[in-house]
Structure formats: C-alpha cells, structure tokens
PDB file of N, CA and C in Angstrom:
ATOM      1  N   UNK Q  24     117.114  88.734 116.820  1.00 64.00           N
ATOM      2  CA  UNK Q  24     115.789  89.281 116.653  1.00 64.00           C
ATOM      3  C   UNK Q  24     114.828  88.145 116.328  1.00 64.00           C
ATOM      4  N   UNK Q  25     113.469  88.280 116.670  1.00 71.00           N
ATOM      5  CA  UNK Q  25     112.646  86.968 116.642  1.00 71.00           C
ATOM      6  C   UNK Q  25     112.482  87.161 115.729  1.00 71.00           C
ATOM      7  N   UNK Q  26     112.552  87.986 114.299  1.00 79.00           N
ATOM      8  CA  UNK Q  26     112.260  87.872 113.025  1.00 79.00           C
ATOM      9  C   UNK Q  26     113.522  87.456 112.172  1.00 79.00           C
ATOM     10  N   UNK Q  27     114.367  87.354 112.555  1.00 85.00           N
ATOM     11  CA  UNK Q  27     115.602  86.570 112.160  1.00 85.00           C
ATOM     12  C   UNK Q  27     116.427  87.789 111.352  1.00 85.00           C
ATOM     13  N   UNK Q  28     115.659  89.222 111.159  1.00 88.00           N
ATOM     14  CA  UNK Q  28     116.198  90.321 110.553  1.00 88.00           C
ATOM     15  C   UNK Q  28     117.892  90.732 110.810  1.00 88.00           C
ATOM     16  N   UNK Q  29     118.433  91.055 109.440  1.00 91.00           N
ATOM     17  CA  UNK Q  29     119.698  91.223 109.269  1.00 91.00           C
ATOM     18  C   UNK Q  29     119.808  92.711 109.186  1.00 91.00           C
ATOM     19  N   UNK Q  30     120.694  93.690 108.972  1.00 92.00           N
ATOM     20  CA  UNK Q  30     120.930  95.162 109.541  1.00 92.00           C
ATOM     21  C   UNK Q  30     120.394  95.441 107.772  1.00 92.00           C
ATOM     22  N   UNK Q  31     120.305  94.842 107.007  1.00 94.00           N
ATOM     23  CA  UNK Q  31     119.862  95.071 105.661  1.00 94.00           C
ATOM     24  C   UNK Q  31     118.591  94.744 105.868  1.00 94.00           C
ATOM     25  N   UNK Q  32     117.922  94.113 106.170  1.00 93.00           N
ATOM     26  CA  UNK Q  32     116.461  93.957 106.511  1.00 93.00           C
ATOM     27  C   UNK Q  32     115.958  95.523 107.158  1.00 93.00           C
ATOM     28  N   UNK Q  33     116.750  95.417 107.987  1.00 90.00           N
ATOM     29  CA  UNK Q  33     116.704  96.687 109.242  1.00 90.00           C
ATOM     30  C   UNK Q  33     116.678  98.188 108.310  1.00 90.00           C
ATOM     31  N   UNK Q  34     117.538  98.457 107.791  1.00 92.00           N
ATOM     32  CA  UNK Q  34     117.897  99.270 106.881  1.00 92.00           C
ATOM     33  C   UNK Q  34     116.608  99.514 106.114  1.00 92.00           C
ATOM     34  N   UNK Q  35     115.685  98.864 105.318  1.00 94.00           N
ATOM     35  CA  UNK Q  35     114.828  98.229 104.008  1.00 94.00           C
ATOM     36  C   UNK Q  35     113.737  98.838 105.150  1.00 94.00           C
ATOM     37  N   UNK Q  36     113.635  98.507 106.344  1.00 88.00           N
ATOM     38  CA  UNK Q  36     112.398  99.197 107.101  1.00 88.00           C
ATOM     39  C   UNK Q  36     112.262 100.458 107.768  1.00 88.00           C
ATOM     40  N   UNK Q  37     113.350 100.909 108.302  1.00 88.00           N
ATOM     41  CA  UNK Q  37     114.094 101.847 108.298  1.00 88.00           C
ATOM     42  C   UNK Q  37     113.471 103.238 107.168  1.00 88.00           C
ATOM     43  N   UNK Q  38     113.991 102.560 106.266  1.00 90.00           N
ATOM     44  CA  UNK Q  38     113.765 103.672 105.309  1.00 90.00           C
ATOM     45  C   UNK Q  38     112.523 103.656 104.734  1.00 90.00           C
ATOM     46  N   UNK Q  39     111.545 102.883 104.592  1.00 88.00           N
ATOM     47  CA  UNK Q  39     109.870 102.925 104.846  1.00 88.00           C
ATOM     48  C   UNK Q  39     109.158 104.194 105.651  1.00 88.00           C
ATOM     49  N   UNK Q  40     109.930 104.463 106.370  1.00 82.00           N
ATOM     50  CA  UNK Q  40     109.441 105.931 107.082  1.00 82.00           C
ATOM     51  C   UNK Q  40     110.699 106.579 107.267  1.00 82.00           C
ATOM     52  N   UNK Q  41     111.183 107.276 106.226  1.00 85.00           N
ATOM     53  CA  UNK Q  41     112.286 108.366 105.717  1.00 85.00           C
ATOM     54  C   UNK Q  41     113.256 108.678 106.835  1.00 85.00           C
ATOM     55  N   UNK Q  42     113.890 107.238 107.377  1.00 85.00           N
ATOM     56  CA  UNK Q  42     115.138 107.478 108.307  1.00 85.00           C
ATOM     57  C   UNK Q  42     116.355 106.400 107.240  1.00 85.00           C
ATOM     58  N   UNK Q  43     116.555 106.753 106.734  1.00 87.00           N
ATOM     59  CA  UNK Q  43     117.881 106.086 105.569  1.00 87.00           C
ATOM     60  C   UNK Q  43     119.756 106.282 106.221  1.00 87.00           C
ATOM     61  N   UNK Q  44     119.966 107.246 107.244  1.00 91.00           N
ATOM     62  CA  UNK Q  44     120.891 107.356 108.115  1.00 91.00           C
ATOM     63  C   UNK Q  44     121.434 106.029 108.409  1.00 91.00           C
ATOM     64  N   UNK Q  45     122.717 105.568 107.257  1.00 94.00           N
ATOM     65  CA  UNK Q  45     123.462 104.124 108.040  1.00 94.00           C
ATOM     66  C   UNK Q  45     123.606 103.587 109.535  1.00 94.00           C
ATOM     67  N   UNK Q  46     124.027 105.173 109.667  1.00 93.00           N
ATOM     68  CA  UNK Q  46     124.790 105.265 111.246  1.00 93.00           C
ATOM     69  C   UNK Q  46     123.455 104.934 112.117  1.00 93.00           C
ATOM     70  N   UNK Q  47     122.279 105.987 111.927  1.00 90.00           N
ATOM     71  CA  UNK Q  47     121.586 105.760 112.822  1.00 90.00           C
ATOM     72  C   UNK Q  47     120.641 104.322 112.944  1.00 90.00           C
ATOM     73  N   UNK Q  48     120.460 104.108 111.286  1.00 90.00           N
ATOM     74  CA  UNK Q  48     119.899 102.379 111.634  1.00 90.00           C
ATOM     75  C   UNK Q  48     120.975 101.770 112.336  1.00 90.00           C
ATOM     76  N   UNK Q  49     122.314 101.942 112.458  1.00 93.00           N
ATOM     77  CA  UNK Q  49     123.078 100.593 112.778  1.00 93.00           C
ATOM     78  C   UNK Q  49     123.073 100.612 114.015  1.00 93.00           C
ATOM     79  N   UNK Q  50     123.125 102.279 114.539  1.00 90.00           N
ATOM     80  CA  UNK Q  50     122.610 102.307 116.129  1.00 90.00           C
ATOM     81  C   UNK Q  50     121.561 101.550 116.922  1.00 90.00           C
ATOM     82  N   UNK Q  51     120.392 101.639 116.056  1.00 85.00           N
ATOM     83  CA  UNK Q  51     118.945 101.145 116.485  1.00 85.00           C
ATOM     84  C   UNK Q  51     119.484  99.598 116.470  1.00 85.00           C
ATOM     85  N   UNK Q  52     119.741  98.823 115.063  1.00 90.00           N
ATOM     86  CA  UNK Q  52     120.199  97.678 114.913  1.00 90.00           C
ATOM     87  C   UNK Q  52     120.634  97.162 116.552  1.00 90.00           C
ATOM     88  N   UNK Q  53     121.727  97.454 116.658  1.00 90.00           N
ATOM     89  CA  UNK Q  53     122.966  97.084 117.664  1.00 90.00           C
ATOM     90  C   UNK Q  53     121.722  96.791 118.841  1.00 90.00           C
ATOM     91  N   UNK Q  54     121.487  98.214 119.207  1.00 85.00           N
ATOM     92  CA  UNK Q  54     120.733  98.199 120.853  1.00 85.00           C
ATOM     93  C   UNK Q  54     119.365  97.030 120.546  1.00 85.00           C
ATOM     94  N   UNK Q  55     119.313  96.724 119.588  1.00 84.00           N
ATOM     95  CA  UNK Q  55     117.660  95.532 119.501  1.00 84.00           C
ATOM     96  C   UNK Q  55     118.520  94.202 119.785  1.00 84.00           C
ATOM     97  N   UNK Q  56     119.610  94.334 118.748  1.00 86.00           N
ATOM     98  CA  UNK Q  56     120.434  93.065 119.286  1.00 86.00           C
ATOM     99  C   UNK Q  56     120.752  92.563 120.334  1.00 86.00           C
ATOM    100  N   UNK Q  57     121.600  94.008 121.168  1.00 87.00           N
ATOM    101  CA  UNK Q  57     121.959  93.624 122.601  1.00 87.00           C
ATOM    102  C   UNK Q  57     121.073  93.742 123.537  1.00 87.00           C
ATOM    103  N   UNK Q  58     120.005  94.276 123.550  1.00 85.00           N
ATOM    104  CA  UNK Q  58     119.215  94.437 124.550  1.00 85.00           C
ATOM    105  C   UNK Q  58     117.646  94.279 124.070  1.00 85.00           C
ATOM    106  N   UNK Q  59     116.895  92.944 123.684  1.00 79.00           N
ATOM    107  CA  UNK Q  59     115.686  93.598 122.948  1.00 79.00           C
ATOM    108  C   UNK Q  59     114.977  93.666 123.624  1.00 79.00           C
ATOM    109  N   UNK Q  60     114.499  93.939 124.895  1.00 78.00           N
ATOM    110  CA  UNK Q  60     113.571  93.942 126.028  1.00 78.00           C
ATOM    111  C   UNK Q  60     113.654  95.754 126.265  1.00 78.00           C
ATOM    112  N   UNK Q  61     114.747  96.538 125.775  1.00 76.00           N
ATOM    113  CA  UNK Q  61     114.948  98.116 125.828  1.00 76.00           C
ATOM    114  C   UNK Q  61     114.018  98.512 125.176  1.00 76.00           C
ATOM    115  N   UNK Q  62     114.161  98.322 123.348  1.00 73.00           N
ATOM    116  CA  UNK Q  62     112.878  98.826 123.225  1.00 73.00           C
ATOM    117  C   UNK Q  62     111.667  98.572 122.954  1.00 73.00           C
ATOM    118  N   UNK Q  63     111.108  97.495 123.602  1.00 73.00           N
ATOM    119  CA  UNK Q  63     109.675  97.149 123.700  1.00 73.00           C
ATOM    120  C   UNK Q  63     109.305  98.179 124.716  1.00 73.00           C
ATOM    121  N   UNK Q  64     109.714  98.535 125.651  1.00 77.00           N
ATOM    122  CA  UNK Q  64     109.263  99.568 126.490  1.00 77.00           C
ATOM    123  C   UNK Q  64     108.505 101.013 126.205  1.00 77.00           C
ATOM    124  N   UNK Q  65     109.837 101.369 125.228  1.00 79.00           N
ATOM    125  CA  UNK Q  65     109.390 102.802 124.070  1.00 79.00           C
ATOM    126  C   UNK Q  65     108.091 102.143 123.135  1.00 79.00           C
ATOM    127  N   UNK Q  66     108.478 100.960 122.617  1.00 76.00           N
ATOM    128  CA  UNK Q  66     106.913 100.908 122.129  1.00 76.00           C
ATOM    129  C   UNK Q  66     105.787 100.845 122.476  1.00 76.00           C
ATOM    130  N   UNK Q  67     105.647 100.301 123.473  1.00 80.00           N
ATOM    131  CA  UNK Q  67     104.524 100.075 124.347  1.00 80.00           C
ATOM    132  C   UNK Q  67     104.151 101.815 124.472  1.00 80.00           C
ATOM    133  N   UNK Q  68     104.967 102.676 125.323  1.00 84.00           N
ATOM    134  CA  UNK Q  68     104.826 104.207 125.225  1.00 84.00           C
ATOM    135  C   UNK Q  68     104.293 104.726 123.997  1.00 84.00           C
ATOM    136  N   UNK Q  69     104.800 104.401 122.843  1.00 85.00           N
ATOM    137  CA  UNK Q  69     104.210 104.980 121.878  1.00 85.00           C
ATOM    138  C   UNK Q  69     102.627 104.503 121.445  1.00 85.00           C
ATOM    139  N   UNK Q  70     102.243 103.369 121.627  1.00 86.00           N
ATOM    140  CA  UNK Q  70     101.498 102.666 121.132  1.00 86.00           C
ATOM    141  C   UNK Q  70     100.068 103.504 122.640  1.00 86.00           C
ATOM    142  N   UNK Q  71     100.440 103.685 123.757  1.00 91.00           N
ATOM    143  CA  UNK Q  71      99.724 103.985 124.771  1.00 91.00           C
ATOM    144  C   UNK Q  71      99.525 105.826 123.976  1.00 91.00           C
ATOM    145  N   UNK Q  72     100.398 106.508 123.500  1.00 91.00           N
ATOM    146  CA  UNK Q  72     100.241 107.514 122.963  1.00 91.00           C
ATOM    147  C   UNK Q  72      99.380 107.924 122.082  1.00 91.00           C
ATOM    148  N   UNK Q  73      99.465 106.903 120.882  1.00 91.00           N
ATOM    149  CA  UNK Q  73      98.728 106.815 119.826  1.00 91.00           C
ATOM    150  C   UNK Q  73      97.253 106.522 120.172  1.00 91.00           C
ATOM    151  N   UNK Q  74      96.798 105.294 121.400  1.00 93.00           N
ATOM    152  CA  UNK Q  74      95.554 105.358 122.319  1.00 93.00           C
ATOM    153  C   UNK Q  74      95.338 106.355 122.550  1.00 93.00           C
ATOM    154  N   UNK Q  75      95.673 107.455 123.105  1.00 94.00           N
ATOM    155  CA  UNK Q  75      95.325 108.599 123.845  1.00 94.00           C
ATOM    156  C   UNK Q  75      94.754 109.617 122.862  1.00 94.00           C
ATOM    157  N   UNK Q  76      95.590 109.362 122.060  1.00 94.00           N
ATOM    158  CA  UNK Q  76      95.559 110.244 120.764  1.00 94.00           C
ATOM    159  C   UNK Q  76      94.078 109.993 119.846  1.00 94.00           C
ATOM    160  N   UNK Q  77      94.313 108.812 119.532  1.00 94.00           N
ATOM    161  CA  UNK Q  77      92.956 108.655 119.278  1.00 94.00           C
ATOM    162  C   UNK Q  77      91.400 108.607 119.940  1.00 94.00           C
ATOM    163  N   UNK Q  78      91.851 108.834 121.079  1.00 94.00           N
ATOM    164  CA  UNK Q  78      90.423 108.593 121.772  1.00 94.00           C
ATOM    165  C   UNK Q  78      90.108 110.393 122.136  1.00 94.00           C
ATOM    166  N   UNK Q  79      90.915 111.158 122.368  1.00 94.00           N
ATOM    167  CA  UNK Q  79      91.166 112.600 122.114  1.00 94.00           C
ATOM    168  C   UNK Q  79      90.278 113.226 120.867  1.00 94.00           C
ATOM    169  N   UNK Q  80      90.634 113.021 119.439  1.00 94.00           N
ATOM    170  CA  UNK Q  80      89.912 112.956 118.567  1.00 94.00           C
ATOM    171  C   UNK Q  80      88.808 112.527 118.210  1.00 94.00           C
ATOM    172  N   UNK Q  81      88.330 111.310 118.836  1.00 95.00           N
ATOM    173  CA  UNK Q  81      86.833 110.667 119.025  1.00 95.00           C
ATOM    174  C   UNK Q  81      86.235 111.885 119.667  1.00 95.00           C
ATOM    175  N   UNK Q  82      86.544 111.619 120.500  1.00 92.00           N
ATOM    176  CA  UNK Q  82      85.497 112.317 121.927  1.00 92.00           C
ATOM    177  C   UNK Q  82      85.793 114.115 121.599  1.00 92.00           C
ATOM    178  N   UNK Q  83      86.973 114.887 120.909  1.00 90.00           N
ATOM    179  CA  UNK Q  83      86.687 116.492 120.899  1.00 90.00           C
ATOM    180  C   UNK Q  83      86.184 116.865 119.446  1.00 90.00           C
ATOM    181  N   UNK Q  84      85.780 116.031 118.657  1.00 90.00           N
ATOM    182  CA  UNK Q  84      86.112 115.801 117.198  1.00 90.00           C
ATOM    183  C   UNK Q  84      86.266 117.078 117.032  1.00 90.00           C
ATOM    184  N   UNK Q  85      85.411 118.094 116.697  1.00 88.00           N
ATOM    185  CA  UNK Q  85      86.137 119.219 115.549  1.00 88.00           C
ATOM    186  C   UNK Q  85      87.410 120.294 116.435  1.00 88.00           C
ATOM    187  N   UNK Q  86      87.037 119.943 117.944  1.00 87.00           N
ATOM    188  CA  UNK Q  86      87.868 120.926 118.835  1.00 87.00           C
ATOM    189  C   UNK Q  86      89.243 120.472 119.292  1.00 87.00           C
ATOM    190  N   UNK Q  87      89.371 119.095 118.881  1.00 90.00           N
ATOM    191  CA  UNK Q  87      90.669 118.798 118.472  1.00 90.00           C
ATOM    192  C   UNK Q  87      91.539 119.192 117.679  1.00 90.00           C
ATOM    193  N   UNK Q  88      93.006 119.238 117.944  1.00 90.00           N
ATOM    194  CA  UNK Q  88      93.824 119.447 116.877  1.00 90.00           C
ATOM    195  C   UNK Q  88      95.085 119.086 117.747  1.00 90.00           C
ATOM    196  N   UNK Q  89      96.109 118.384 116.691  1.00 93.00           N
ATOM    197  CA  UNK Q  89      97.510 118.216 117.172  1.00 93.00           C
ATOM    198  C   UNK Q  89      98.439 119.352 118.215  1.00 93.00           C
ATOM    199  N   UNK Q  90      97.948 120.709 118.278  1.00 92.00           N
ATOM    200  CA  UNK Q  90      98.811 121.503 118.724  1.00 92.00           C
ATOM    201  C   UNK Q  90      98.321 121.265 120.330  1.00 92.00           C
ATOM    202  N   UNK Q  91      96.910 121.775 120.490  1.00 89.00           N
ATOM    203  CA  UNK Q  91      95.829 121.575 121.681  1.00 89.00           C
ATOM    204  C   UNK Q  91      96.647 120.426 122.150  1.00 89.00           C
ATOM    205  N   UNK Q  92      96.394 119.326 121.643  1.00 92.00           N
ATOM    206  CA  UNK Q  92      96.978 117.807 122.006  1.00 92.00           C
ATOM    207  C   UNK Q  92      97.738 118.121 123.200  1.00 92.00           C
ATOM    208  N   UNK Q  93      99.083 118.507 121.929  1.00 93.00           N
ATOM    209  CA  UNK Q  93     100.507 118.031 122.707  1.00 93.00           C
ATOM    210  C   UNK Q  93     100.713 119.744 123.973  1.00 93.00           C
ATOM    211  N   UNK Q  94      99.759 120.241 123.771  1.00 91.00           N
ATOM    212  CA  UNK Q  94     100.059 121.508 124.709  1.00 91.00           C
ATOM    213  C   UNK Q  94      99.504 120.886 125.967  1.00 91.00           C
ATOM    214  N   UNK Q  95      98.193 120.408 125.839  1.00 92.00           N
ATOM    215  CA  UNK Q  95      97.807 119.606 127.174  1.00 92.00           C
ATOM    216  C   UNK Q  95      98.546 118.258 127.739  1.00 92.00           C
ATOM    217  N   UNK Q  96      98.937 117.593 126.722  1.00 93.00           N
ATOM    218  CA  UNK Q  96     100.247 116.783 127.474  1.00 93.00           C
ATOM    219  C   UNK Q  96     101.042 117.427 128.032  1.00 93.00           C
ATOM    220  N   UNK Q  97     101.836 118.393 127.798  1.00 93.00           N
ATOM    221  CA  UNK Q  97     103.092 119.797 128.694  1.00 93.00           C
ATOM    222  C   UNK Q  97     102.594 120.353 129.302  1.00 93.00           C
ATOM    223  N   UNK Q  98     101.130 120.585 129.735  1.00 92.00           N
ATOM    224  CA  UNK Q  98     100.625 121.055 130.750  1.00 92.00           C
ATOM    225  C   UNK Q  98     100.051 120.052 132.176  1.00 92.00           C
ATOM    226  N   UNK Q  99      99.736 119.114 131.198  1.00 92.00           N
ATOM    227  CA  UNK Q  99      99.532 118.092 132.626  1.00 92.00           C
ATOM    228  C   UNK Q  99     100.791 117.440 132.999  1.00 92.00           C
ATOM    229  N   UNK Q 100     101.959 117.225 132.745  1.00 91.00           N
ATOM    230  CA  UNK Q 100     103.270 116.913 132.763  1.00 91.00           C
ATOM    231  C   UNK Q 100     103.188 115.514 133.180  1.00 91.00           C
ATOM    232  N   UNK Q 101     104.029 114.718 133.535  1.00 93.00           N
ATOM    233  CA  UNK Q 101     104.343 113.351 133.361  1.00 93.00           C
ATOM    234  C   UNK Q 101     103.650 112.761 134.223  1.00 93.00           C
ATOM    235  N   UNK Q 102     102.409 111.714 134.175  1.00 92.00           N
ATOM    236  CA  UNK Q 102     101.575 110.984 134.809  1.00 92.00           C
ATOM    237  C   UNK Q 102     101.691 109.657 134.191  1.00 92.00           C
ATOM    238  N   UNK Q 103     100.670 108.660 134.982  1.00 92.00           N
ATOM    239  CA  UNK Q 103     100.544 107.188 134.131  1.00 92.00           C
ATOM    240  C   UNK Q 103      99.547 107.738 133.277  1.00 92.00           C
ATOM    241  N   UNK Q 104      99.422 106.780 132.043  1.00 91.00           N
ATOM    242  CA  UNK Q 104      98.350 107.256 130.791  1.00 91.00           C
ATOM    243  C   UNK Q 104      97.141 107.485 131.460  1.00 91.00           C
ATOM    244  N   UNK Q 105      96.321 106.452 132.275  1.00 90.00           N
ATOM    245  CA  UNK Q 105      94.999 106.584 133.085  1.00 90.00           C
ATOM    246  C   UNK Q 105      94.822 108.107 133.195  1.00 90.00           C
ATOM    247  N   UNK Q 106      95.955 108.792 134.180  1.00 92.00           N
ATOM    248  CA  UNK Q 106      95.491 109.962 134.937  1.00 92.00           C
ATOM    249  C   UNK Q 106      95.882 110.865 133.931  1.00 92.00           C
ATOM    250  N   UNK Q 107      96.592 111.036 132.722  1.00 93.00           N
ATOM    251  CA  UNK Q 107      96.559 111.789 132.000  1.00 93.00           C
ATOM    252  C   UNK Q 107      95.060 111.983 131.389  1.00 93.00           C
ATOM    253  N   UNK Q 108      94.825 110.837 130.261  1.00 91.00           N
ATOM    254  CA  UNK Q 108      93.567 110.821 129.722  1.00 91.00           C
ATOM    255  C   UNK Q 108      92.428 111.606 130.833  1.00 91.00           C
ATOM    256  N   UNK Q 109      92.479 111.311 132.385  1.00 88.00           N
ATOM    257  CA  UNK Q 109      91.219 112.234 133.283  1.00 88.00           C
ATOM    258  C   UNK Q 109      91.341 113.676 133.094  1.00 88.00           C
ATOM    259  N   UNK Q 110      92.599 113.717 133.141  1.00 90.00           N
ATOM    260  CA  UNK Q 110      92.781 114.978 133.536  1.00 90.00           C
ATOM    261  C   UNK Q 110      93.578 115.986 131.845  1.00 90.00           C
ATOM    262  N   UNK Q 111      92.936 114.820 130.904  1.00 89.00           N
ATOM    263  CA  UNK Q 111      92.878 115.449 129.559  1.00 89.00           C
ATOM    264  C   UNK Q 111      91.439 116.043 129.266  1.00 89.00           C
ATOM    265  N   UNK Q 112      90.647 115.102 129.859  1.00 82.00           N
ATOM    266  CA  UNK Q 112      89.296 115.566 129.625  1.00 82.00           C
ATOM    267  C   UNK Q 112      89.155 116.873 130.242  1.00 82.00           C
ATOM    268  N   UNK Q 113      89.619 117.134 131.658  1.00 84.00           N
ATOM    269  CA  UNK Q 113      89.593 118.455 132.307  1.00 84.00           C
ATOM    270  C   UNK Q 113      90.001 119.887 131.506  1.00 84.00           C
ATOM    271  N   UNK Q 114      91.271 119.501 130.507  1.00 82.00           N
ATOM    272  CA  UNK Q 114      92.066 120.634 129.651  1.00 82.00           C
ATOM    273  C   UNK Q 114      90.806 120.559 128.958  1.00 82.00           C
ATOM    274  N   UNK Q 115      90.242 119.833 128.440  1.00 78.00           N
ATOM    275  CA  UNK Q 115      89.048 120.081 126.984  1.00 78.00           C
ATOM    276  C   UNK Q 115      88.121 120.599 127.893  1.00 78.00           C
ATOM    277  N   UNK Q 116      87.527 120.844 129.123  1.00 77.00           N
ATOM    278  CA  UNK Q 116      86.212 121.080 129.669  1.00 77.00           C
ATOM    279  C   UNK Q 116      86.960 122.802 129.965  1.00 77.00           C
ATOM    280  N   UNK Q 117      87.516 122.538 130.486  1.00 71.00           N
ATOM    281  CA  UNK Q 117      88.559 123.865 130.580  1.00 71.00           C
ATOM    282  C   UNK Q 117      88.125 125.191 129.484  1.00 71.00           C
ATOM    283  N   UNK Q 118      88.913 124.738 128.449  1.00 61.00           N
ATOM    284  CA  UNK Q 118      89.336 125.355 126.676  1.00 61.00           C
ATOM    285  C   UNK Q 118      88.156 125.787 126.530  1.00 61.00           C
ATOM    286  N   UNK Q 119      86.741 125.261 126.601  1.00 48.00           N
ATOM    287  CA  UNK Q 119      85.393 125.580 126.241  1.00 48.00           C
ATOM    288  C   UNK Q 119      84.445 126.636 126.742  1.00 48.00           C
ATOM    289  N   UNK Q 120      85.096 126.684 128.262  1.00 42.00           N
ATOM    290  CA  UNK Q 120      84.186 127.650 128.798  1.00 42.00           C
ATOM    291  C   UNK Q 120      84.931 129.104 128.544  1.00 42.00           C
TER     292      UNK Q 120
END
C-alpha cells in the first residue's frame, strides 16, 4: 500500500466508520494488497456518486430528499454519470408537475 499501512492500521480505520469485523477488514486488507488498482475503481464510483448527490441537493434544495434520490437512480437504471445527472434533472421536472 502507498501508505505503507499494516492490517492494524487497516483495522484502526476500518473501525472509524463502525465496520470492526476482523474477517471483513482482513478481506478488504488482502484484495488492496493483491490487487490495488480493484479498488480505486469503486472509489472513483463512489466519489462520482457523492458529485451527483450533491449537486441534486444544490439545484432541488427543499424538494430533495435521500429516498426521491435513490428512487430516480432505479428508475433511470445504469448509465454513465453525465447521462444520469440529464436525465436526473428530467425525474425532478417530472415530480413537479
């Protein structure tokens, strides 16, 4: 790992956001070890999520809410982020009338 982190390091961050599961840090551990190019991928996804997410909330402010959110993500079903976000705006122009 480019941070030189040991499965006790791993563990110590781990449990910073209430996953304390040996087994499952040692899982995560292992696959960063053997493969760390796997999950930069999922992060990048999440991090494009959290974009979406926030710019959702900018732009519907009070007609936002987490449920709306993730119902219009399962309704527009799996796109690149671009054409989601267009065709997120469409679910909010939608919801209003």
């Amino acid at each position: 790992h480019y941070e030189g982190w040991d499965f006790d390091d791993t563990l110590t961050f781990w449990n910073n956001f209430g996953i304390g599961n040996e087994t499952v840090v040692q899982e995560i551990y292992d696959l960063i070890v053997q493969e760390p190019a796997h999950y930069l991928k999922y992060y990048v996804g999440y991090i494009q999520f959290e974009e979406l997410k926030e710019y959702a909330m900018a732009k519907y402010l009070v007609r936002y809410d987490d449920i709306s959110f993730h119902k219009a993500l399962l309704e527009i079903g799996p796109a690149p982020f671009d054409i989601i976000k267009e065709y997120l705006d469409e679910y909010y122009e939608g919801a209003t009338q």
